[in-house]
Short mmCIF file of C-alpha atoms in Angstrom, two decimals:
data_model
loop_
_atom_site.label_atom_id
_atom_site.label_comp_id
_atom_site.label_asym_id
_atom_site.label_seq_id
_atom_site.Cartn_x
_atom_site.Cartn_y
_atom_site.Cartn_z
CA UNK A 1 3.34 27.36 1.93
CA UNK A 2 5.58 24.24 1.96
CA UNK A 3 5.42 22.15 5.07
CA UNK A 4 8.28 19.94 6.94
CA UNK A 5 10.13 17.75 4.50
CA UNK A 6 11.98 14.83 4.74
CA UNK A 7 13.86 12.94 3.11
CA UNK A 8 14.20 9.92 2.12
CA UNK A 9 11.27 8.94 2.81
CA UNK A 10 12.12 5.12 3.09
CA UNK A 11 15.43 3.96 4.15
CA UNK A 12 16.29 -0.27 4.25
CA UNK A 13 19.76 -0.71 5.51
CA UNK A 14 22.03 -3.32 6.90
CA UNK A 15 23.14 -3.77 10.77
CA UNK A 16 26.00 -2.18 11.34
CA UNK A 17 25.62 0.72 8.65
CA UNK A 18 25.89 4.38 8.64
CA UNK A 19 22.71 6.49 7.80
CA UNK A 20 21.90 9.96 7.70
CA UNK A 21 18.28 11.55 7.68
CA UNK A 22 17.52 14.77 6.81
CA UNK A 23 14.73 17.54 7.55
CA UNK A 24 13.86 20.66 6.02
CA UNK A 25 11.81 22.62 8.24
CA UNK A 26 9.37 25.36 7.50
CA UNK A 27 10.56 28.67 6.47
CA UNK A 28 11.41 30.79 9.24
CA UNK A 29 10.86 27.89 12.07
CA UNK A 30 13.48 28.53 14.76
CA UNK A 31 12.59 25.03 16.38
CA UNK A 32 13.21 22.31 14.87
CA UNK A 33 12.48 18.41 16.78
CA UNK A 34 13.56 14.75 16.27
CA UNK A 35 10.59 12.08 17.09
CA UNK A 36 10.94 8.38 16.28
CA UNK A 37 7.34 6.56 15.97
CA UNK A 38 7.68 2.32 16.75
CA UNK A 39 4.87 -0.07 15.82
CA UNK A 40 1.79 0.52 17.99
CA UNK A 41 3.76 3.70 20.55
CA UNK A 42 3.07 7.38 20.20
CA UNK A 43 6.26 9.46 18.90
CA UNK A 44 9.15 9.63 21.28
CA UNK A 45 11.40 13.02 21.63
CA UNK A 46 14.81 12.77 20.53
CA UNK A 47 16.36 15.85 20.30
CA UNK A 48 14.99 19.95 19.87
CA UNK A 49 16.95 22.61 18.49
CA UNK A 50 16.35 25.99 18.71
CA UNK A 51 18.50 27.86 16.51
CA UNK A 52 21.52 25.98 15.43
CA UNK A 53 22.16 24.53 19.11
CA UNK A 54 20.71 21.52 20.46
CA UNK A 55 18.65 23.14 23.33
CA UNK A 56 17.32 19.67 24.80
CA UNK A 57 19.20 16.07 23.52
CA UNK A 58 17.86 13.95 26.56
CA UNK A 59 16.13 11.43 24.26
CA UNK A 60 18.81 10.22 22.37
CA UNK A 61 18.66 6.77 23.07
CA UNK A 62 23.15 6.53 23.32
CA UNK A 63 25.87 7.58 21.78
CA UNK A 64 25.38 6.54 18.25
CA UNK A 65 22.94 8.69 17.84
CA UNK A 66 23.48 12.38 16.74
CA UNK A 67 22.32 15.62 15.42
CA UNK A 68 23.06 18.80 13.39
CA UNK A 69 21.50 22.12 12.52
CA UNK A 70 24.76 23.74 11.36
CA UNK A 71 22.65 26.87 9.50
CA UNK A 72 19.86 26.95 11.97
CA UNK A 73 17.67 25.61 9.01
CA UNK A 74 18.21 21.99 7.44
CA UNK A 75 18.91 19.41 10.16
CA UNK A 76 20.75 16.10 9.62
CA UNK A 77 20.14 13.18 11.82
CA UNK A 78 22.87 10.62 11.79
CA UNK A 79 22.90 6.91 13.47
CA UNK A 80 26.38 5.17 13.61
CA UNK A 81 26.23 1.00 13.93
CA UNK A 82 22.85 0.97 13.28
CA UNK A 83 20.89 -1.87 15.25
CA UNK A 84 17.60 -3.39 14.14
CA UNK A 85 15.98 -2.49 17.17
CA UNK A 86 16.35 1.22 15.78
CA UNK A 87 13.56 0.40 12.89
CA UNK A 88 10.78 3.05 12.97
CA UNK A 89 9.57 6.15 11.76
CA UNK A 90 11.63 9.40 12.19
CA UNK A 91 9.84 12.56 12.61
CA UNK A 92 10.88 15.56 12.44
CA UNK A 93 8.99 18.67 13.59
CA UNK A 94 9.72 22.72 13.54
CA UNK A 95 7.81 25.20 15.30
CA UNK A 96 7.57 29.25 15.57
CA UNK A 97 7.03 29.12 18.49
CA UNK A 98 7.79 26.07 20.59
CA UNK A 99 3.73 24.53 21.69
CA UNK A 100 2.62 23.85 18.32
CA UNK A 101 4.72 21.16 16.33
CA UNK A 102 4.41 20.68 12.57
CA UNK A 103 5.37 17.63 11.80
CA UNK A 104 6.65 16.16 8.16
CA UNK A 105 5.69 12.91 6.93
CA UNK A 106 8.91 10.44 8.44
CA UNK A 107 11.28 8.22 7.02
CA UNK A 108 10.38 5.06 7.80
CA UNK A 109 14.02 3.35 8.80
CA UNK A 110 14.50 -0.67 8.55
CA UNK A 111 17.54 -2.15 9.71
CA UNK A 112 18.03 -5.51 8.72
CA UNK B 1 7.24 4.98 32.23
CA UNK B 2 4.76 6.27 30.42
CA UNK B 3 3.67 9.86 31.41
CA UNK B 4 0.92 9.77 28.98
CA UNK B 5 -2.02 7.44 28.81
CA UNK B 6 -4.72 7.08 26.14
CA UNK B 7 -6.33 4.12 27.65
CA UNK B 8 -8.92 3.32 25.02
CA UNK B 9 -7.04 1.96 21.79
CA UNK B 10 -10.23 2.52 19.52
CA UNK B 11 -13.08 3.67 19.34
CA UNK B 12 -16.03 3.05 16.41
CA UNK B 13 -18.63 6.13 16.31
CA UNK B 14 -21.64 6.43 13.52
CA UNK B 15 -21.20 9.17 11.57
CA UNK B 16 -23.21 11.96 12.84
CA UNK B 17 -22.83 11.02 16.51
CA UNK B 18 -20.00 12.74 19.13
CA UNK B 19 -16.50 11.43 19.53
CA UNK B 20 -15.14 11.71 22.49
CA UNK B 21 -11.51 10.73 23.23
CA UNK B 22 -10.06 10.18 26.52
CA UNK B 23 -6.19 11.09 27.78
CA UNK B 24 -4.91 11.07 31.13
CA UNK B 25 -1.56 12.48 32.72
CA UNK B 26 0.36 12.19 35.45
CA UNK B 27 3.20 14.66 35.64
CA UNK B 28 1.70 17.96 37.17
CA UNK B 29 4.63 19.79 35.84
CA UNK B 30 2.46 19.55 32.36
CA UNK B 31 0.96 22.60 31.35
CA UNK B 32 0.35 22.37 27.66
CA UNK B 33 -1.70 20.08 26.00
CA UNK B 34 -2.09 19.23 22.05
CA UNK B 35 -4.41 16.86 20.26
CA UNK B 36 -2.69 15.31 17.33
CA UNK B 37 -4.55 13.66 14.27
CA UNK B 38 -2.53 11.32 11.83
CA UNK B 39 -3.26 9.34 8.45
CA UNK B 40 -1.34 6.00 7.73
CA UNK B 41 1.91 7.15 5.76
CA UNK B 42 1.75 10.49 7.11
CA UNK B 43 3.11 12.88 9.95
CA UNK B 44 0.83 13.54 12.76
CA UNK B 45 -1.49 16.89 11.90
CA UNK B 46 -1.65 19.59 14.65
CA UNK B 47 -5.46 19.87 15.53
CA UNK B 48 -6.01 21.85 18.44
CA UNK B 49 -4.51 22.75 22.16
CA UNK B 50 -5.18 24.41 25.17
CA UNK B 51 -3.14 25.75 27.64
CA UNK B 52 -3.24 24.98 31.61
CA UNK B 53 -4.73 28.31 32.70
CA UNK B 54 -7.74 26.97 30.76
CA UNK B 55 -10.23 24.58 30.98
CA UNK B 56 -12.03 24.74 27.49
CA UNK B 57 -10.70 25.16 24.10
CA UNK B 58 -13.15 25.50 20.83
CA UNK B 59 -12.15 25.27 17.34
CA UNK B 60 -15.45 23.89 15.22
CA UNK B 61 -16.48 20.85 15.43
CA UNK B 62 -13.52 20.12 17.71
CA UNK B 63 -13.50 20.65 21.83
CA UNK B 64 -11.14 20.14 24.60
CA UNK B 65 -11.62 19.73 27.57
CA UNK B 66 -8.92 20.23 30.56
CA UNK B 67 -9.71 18.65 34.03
CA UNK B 68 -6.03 19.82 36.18
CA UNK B 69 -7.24 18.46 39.20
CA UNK B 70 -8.11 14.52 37.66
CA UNK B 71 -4.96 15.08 35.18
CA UNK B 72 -7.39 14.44 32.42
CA UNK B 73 -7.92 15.62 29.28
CA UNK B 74 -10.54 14.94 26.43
CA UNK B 75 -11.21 16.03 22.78
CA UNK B 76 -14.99 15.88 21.45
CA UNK B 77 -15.67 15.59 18.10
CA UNK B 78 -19.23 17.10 17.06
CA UNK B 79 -20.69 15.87 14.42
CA UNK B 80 -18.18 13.20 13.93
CA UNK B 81 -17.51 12.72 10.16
CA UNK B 82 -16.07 9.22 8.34
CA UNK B 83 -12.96 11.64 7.03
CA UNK B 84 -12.43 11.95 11.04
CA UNK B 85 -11.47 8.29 11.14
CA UNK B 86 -7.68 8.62 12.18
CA UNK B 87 -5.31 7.69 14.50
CA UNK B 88 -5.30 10.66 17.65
CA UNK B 89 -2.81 11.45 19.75
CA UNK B 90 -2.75 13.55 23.13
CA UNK B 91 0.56 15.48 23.75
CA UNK B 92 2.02 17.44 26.86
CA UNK B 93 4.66 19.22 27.08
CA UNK B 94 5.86 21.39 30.45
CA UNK B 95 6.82 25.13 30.14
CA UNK B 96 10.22 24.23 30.69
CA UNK B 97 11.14 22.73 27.86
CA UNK B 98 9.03 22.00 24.52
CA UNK B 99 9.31 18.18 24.53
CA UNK B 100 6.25 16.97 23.45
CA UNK B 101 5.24 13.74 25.62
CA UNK B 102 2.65 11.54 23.39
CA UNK B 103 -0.22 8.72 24.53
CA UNK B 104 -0.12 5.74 22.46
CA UNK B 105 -3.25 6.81 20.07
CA UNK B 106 -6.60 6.39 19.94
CA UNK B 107 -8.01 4.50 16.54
CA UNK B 108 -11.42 6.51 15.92
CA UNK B 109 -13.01 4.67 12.92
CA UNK B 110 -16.13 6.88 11.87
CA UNK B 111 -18.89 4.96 10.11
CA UNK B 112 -21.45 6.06 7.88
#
């Protein structure tokens, strides 16, 4: 079966800018996570959602960070302002049930 | 403050020959525990876990080990094949919520 997609998979943008990452999880995946990867570091945990309700948002880094799951399914990531200190890889990762994490392949995000 | 230590960046083994890659921990509030392989370009690839009530975990040529009382953690690789050469990651997460807490990586470069 499919695996976690995302899309796009490579997003350059300018500081200050709007962007929006999205994440199809696997079918039938009732968790659904937000990772970002930086040069040389092991993924850090953004946000989980279980359902369409953010069960766990303590690693957004601040405010212009957020994140949707409006049909308990696709999930939208969205940074406001964008700074280039928020270049790295975004992973996103659904799970059955809530040990094991699937992760997709990222969108590597480049601020400049 | 990093909760999650893989202290050995790489690691070159002959082909053949065990792997063996270290992780330490130091929240005892941990109790599961995931090994996490991953290409360049890719998402990190679930490999195998083991749960705190245990202290050994097979799946082929993979093993892993679970020391509670050092907060250690290790994941052999027998025989070790050049396809094995990947980043790995060790991951903990407590019961309490499923945020997945990630080591750096080990680099284990396999050579024929």
């Amino acid at each position: 079966g499919a695996g976690v997609s995302q899309t796009p998979s490579n997003k350059v943008t300018e500081k200050g800018k709007y962007v929006e990452l999205r994440c199809d999880p696997i079918s039938g995946h009732t968790a659904l996570y937000w990772y970002r990867q930086s040069l040389g570091q092991g993924p850090e945990f953004l946000i989980y959602f279980q359902g369409t309700g953010a069960a766990d948002d303590s690693g957004l880094p601040n405010d212009r960070f957020f994140a949707v799951r409006p049909e308990g399914s696709v999930s939208t990531l969205k940074i406001q302002r964008t700074e280039r200190g928020d270049s790295a890889v975004y992973l996103c990762a659904s799970s059955p049930t809530g040990h094991e994490q699937f992760f997709g392949p990222g969108t590597r995000l480049t601020v400049l | 403050d990093q909760q999650v230590k893989q202290n050995s960046p790489s690691l070159s083994v002959q082909e053949g020959r065990i792997s063996i890659l270290n992780c330490d921990y130091t929240n005892s509030m941990f109790d599961y525990f995931l090994w996490y392989k991953k290409y360049p370009a890719e998402g990190p690839t679930f490999l195998i876990s083991i749960s705190s009530i245990k202290d050994k975990n097979e799946d082929g040529r993979f093993t892993v080990f679970l020391n509670k009382s050092a907060k250690h953690l290790s994941l052999h690789i027998v025989p070790s094949q050049p396809g094995d050469s990947a980043v790995y990651f060790c991951a903990a997460s407590e019961n309490s919520g499923y945020a997945l807490n990630f080591g750096k990586g080990t680099s284990l470069l396999v050579t024929p």
